[in-house]
Amino acid sequence: MSDVAKLLVGSAVERMEDARFLSGSGNFADDLAVEGMLHAAILRSPIAHARIVAIDASAALAMPGIHAVITARDISDTIPIIPLRLAPLPEFEPFRQPVIASDKVRYVGEPIAVVIADSRALAEDALERIGIEFEALSAVTERGASETPLFDFAEDNVALRYDAGFGDADAAFASADYVRTERFSVQRHTALPMETRGLLAEWNSSAGRLVVTGATKVTFYNRRALAQMLGLREDDIDLIEIDVGGGFGVRGEFYPEDFLIPFAARKVARPVKWIEDRREHLMAINHSRDIACELSLACRSDGMMLGLRGQVFADMGAYIRTNGGVVPAKAAQFLPGPYRIPHVSVSVEAFMTSKTPVGTYRGPGRFEANFFRERLIDMAATDLGIDIAEFRRKNLITEQELPYPIDGLVPYEGPTSYDTGDYVEVFERALKEIGWHEKRHLQGKLVDGVRHGIGLGCFVESGGAGPKENAALTLEKDGSLTVAVGSSVLGQGLETVLGQIASDTLSIPFDRIRVLHGSTTLLDEGFGTYHSRAVVMGGSAVLDAAIRLREKILQQASNHLGRPNSELKIINANVVADNGASVSFAALAAGCELQADGTFSNEVRTYSYGTHAAHVTVDPRTGAVKVLDYIAVEDVGRAINPAIVHGQAIGAIVQGLGGVFLDHLIYDDQGQLLNASLADYLVPTASDFPVLRAVTLELRPSPSNPLGAKGAGEGGIVAVAAATANAVAAALAPLNVEIHHLPLTPPRLWRLIKNAHARAITAA
Amino acid sequence: MTSARPVHFTVNGAAATVTVEPRTTLADALRNELRLTGTHLGCEHGVCGACTVIVDGAAVRGCLVLAAQAEGREITTVEGLGSAAHLSALQLAFRKHHALQCGFCTAGILTTAHALLTEEPHADEDRIREVISGNLCRCTGYLPIIAAIMEARIAYRDVQCEAAQ
Ligand code: FES
Ligand code: FES
């Protein structure tokens, strides 16, 4: 890298995006206003499963200020179907979601009609005047609960089943000293970004061009999908990314509205804005988790793990959306975790219900898998009379065993291996941080009316999905730098991180760098932000472009100064020769175009890893849990901005604690979502979890990319249920309570305590 | 529409008039009529706090107040706390502590904190947590937000001293 006083990569620089957010000058979707703009509101099914007999929009259309009511009939005879972006398995194809319901509705919240009006309020008024005649069908809300197939072509409601694994699990179980099988589950919940979704679509009929603003995550992919649905060329569409109020996996996938709003704009030939309200957000955006698992562990009597068998059951909701079966596939893949388990067999069953479709939410499948496995480990260790820390220490994969192949757990993915790390050292660090040796005597103890428990959870976490990412760097005439990248920014501070990488490589002051991201106008091709890939892939692409631009700058300076490259140095946006002559970047850029493209291709996944530990108290009289201390230790390979990584970790822990105690999308047996408001769908607040700590380590950089980064957005959440539920279980162990199911609400814990007490009395 | 009526109030020190329907909320009037889009809407039903603005010194939810109720009032929005070039002590503390990620909840948290510290510059951590627990943030986990507000208290004490002198 260049001569600069202080390298920015690795330092906790303040974020370049903050001044605009702090002063209220950010630019979010609902902030957009253009000449002639109309507003959309969407009529959503109030019934979980029904045939649509008739739709009467005449009263709505007659209202003042209403420009159009669009239903399936207005779109075409064949309604576009949303494609599978990830893991496009043929089994899922028939279950994909049409962009609007035509003959049948399959979940509460499914779009039936779109109203376009002068204002959002008028559009909402008109929704109430659309008459729909339904013929109600019975809702399916549980696995195997009903014989009614939700899809006419299918015999039952199972979309996919597969088996996978490595080794010989049957033999391992047959020869084991000890076997235990338990059933666990994680409740349906969702990411809940604070900004709901929103889009502005502008159709230019004379040019035949469409611009959609408010897109994010995978804009290039979504453009391709939209072009096919609208019968346009990709080049005739631009998807523009502006400020985004949180993504966490759910935002930016291709949803019905990503077709409906552009379609409406083209139809009415006016710009159309749609802003999702919170109620529809909770019934329309991807739900997630909702996995049950039957897990069996086979061990030797000394605690060495021999085999693992897991059956994963996933409630996919009413349709298979863009993420396909990623959630259950990852729940199955991450069942073995960071442990040496020679024989593993997993199976996945993805079934359909009359609920909102599911997709990925931060740490998809991992949050669940780690909870299932780490709970069973505590049960097994207790049965075998082995200390829970010692049990884990014994079975963690050692550094000498890495790279450690975990092939064959996902049938449609190629071979993959845990790359680098020292799992044991990070585990010991977490024990030290939580004070395991000093506090373990507290396990289950009743002190001042509450019971103490300490829980542990270990994980590995994949990041850096391929295939590649692109970046383009331009030295502007004023000597400032513009960085354009195909990665998306969803509020995670990526602009700052990419700016740091470019600043160091080119020796340009950080405040002279502007980062443009996500939009399809910036590059020919981009791949977006998911699977903790933005820094690994986008960061490496920016680094590549910066190195190329540096060469061009030096070449240009060499011509200008008449000195060979070997005598030139870059110092603070100037090129200085050994003889003292110098030329500024601005002067060089004034003379010629200085631009460089960079790319980074890589199919190898990174594996971060770590351990979480929680110290809780449970009040046995009420079931209320208090988190006294929480520590997450993760090796991220390389932290470009430690403050941003730390912020990711703390934010993720709190989201995870929400998933353990609060977040829960509750359906009744009619398929009605009972808590579609923030008054009823609970998430953590500032007073819920005041003591949390995260330690970010840079022990073993990833060999897969020049930055050595492993992705850091998800390690903070993936082991939260594991560690916290283990802590609650440890606190309640003397009362003979076991924890199998989330969320750990006070009523649920209270009932478990009461039932255990009743059992004890009956037994006595 | 036909029933639209003018409402007069002061926003960030300047007189403003909006002509709105009776059902228009204060948040919508600020955002759509005055284009003060720094105030955000996260739920429109009074829970998330993203829409918080200061009305006559008190933090209120802009989505629960009608614009008509603001007649004659003095309103401060996030835009009135400081500009991108001249951030206030509170805003600088937020930047220093990485107390924001996506920035969507930030305006409501800044206005809530500003109203609190103006009244109670000695608020302790528990009090700050209690007040901020009315604002949802899905990114930060709140820790850096509390740290930033704690640090900013000193600036509000100075203001009180000056006022006293
Ligand atoms: S938008 Fe007003 S409280 Fe959420
Ligand atoms: S910073 Fe994103 S919601 Fe608070």
PDB file of C-alpha atoms and ligand atoms in Angstrom, chain B residues 40-51 61 63, ligand 1:
ATOM      1  CA  HIS B  40     -39.437   9.389   9.251  1.00  0.00           C
ATOM      2  CA  LEU B  41     -42.427   7.081   9.472  1.00  0.00           C
ATOM      3  CA  GLY B  42     -41.720   3.574  10.697  1.00  0.00           C
ATOM      4  CA  CYS B  43     -45.169   2.413  11.787  1.00  0.00           C
ATOM      5  CA  GLU B  44     -47.711   5.246  11.554  1.00  0.00           C
ATOM      6  CA  HIS B  45     -49.359   3.894  14.682  1.00  0.00           C
ATOM      7  CA  GLY B  46     -47.423   5.467  17.493  1.00  0.00           C
ATOM      8  CA  VAL B  47     -45.032   2.701  18.499  1.00  0.00           C
ATOM      9  CA  CYS B  48     -41.655   3.082  16.793  1.00  0.00           C
ATOM     10  CA  GLY B  49     -40.875   6.734  17.566  1.00  0.00           C
ATOM     11  CA  ALA B  50     -39.215   7.378  14.193  1.00  0.00           C
ATOM     12  CA  CYS B  51     -41.594  10.306  13.621  1.00  0.00           C
ATOM     13  CA  ARG B  61     -45.133  11.388  17.800  1.00  0.00           C
ATOM     14  CA  CYS B  63     -47.892  10.267  13.319  1.00  0.00           C
TER      15      CYS B  63
HETATM   16  S1  FES C   1     -44.191   6.407  12.799  1.00  0.00           S
HETATM   17 FE1  FES C   1     -44.917   7.451  14.488  1.00  0.00          FE
HETATM   18  S2  FES C   1     -44.423   6.161  16.100  1.00  0.00           S
HETATM   19 FE2  FES C   1     -43.886   4.987  14.370  1.00  0.00          FE
END
